[in-house]
PDB file of C-alpha atoms in Angstrom:
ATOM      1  CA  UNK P   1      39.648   5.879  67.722  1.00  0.00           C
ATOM      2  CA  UNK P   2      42.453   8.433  67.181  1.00  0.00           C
ATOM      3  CA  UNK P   3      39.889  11.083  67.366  1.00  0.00           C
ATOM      4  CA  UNK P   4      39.832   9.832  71.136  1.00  0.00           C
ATOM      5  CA  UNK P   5      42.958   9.613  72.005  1.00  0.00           C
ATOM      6  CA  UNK P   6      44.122  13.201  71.010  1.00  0.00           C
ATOM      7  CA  UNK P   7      41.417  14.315  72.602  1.00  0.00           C
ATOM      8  CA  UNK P   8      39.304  15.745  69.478  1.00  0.00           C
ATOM      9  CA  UNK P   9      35.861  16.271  69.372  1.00  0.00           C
ATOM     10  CA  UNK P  10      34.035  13.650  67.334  1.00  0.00           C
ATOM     11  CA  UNK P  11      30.112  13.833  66.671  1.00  0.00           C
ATOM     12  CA  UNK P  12      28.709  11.165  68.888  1.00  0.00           C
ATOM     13  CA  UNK P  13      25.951   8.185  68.090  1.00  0.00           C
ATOM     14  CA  UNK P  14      22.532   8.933  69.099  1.00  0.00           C
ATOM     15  CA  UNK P  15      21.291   5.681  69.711  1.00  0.00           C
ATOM     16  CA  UNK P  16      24.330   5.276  72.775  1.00  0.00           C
ATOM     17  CA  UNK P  17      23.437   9.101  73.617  1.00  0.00           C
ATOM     18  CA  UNK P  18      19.727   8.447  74.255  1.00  0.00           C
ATOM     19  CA  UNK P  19      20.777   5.381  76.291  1.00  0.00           C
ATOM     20  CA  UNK P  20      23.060   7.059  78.423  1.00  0.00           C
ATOM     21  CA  UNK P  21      20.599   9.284  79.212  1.00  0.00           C
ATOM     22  CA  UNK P  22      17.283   7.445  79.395  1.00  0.00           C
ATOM     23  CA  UNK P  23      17.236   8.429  83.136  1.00  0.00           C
ATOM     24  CA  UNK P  24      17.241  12.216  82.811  1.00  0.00           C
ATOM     25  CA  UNK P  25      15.802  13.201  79.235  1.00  0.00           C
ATOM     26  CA  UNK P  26      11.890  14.377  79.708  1.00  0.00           C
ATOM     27  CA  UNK P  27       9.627  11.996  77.944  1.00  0.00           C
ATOM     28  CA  UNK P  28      10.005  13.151  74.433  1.00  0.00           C
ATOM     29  CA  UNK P  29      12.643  14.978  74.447  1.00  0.00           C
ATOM     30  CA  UNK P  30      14.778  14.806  71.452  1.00  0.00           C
ATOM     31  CA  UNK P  31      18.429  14.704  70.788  1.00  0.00           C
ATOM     32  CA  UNK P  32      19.337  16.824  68.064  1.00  0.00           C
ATOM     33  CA  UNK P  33      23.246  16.863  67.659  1.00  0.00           C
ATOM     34  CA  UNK P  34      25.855  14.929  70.251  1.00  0.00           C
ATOM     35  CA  UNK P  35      29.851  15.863  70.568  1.00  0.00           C
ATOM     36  CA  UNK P  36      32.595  13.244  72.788  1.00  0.00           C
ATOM     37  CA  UNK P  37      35.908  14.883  74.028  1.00  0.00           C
ATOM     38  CA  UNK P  38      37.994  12.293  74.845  1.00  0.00           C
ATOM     39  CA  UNK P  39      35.535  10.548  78.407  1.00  0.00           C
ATOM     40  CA  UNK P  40      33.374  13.708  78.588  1.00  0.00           C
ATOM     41  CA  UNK P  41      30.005  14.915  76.297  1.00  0.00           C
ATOM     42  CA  UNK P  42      28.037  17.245  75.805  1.00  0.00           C
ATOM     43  CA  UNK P  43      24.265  16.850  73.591  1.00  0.00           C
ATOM     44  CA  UNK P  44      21.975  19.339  72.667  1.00  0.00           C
ATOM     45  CA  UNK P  45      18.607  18.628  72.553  1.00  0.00           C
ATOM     46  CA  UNK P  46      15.232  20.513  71.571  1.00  0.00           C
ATOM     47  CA  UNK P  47      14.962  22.426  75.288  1.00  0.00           C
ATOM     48  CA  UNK P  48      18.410  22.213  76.783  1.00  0.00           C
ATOM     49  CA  UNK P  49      21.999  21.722  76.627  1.00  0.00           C
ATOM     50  CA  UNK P  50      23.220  18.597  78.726  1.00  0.00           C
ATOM     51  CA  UNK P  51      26.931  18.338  80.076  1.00  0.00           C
ATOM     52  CA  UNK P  52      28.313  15.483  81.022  1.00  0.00           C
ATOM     53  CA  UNK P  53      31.588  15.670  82.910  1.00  0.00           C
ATOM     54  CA  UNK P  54      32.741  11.598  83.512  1.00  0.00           C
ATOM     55  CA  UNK P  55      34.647  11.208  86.912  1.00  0.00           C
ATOM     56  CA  UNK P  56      36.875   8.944  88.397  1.00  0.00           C
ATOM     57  CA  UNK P  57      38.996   5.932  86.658  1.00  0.00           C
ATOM     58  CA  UNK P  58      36.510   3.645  85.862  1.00  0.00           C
ATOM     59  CA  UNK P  59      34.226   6.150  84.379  1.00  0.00           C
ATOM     60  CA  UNK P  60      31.145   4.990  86.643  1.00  0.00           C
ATOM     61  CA  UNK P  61      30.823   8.642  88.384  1.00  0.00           C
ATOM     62  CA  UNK P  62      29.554  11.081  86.099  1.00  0.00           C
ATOM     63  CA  UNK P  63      27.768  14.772  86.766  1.00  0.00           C
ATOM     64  CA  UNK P  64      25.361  16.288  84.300  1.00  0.00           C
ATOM     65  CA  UNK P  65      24.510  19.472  84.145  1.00  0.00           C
ATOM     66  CA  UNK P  66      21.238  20.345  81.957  1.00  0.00           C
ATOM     67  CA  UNK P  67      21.343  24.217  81.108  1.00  0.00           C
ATOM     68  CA  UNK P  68      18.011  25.312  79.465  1.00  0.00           C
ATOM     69  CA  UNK P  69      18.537  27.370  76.372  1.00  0.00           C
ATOM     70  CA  UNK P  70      17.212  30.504  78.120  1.00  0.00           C
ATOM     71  CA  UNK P  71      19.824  30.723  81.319  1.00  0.00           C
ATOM     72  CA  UNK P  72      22.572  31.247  78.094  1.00  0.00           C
ATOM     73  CA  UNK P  73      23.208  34.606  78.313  1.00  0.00           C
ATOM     74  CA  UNK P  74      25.858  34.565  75.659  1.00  0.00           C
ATOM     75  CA  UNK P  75      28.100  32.342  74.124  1.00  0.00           C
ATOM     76  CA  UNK P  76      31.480  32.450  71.444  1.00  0.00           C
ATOM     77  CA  UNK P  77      33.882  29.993  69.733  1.00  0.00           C
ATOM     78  CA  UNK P  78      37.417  30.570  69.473  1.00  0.00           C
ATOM     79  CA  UNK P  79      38.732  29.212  66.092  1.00  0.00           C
ATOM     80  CA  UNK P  80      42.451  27.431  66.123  1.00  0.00           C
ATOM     81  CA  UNK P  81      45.182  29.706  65.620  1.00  0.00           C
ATOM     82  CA  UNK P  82      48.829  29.165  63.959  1.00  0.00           C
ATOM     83  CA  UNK P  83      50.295  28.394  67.140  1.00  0.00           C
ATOM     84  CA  UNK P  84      47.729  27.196  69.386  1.00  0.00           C
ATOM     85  CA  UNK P  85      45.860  24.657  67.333  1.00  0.00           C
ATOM     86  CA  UNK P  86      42.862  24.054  69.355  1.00  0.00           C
ATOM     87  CA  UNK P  87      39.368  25.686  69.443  1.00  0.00           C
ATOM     88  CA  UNK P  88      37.123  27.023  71.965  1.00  0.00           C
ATOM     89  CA  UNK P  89      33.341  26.973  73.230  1.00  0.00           C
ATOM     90  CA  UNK P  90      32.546  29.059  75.811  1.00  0.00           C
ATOM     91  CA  UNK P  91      29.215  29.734  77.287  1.00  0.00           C
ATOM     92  CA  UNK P  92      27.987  32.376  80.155  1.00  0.00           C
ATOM     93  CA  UNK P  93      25.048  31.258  82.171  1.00  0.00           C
ATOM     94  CA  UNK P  94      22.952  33.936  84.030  1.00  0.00           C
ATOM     95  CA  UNK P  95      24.212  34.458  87.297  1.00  0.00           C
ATOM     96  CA  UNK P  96      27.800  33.059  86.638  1.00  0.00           C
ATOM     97  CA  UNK P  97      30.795  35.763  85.648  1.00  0.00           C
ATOM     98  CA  UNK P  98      32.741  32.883  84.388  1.00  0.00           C
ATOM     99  CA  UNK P  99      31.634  30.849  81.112  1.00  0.00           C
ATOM    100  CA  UNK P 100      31.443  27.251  81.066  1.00  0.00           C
ATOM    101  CA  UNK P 101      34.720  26.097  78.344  1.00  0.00           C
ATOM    102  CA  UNK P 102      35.103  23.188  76.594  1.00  0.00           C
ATOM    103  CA  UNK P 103      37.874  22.801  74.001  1.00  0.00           C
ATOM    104  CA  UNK P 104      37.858  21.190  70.364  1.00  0.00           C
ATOM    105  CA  UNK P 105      41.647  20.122  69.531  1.00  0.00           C
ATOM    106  CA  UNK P 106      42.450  20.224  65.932  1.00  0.00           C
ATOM    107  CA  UNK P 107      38.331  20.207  65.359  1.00  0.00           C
ATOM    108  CA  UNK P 108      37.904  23.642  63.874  1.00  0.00           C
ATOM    109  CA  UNK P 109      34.638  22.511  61.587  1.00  0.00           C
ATOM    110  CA  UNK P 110      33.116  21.225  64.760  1.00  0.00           C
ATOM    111  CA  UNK P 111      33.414  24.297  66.452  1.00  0.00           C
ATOM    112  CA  UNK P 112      31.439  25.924  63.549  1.00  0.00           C
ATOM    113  CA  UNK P 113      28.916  23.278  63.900  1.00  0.00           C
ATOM    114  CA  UNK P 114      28.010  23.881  67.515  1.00  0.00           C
ATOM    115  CA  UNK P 115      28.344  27.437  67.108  1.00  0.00           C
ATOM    116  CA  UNK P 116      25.003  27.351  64.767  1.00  0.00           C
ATOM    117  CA  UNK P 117      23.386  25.269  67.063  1.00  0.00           C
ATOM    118  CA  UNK P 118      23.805  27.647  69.647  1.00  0.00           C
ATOM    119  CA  UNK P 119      22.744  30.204  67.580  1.00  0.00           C
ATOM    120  CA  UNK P 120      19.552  28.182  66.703  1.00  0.00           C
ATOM    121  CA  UNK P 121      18.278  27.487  69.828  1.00  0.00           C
ATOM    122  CA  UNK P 122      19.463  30.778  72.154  1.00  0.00           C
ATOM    123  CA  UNK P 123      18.850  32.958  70.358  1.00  0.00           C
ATOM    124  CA  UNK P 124      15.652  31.872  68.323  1.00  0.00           C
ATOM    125  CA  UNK P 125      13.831  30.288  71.508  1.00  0.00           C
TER     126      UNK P 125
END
């Protein structure tokens, strides 16, 4: 709950991940590893990574962006510093000069944990 509310990034449930996105996964397709910040969440599965930016105040609006391993051109993580306690994920996408951010407060082992995932599936597949 507090994990919420400040906003850190907490690994998220599978079972509620696959639900929430019955409508969009291929038949199959498997969830490997899940993150929540705060409304928004991002999963990585087997073939992509899948954004999911909730809009509006009831929550009932969301957009989802699917970005197949291969359009990742490169990617880094920003560990927490002294003064500004929150880490970073950033991720270029062919075509785009700016990187797609998302920001881990006070979750420096998560950052390390997506950062291997990453790793796994951009630059292996």
């Amino acid at each position: 709950m507090l994990d919420a509310i400040f906003d850190n990034a907490s690994e998220a449930d599978l079972g509620l991940l696959e639900q929430e996105l019955s409508k969009i996964l291929l038949n199959g397709e498997k969830i490997i590893k899940g993150f929540k910040l705060m409304r928004d969440f991002f999963v990585f599965t087997e073939h992509r990574l899948i954004l999911v930016d909730v809009q509006g105040l009831t929550g009932k609006k969301k957009e989802y962006h699917s970005l197949p391993y291969k359009s990742i051109t490169h990617f880094a993580v920003e560990t927490a510093g002294g003064f500004d306690r929150d880490a970073e994920m950033k991720i270029w996408i062919s075509g785009e000069s700016y990187p797609i951010e998302r920001e881990f407060k006070r979750s420096e082992g998560k950052i390390f944990e997506v950062q291997k995932i990453l790793a796994h599936y951009v630059l292996i597949n």
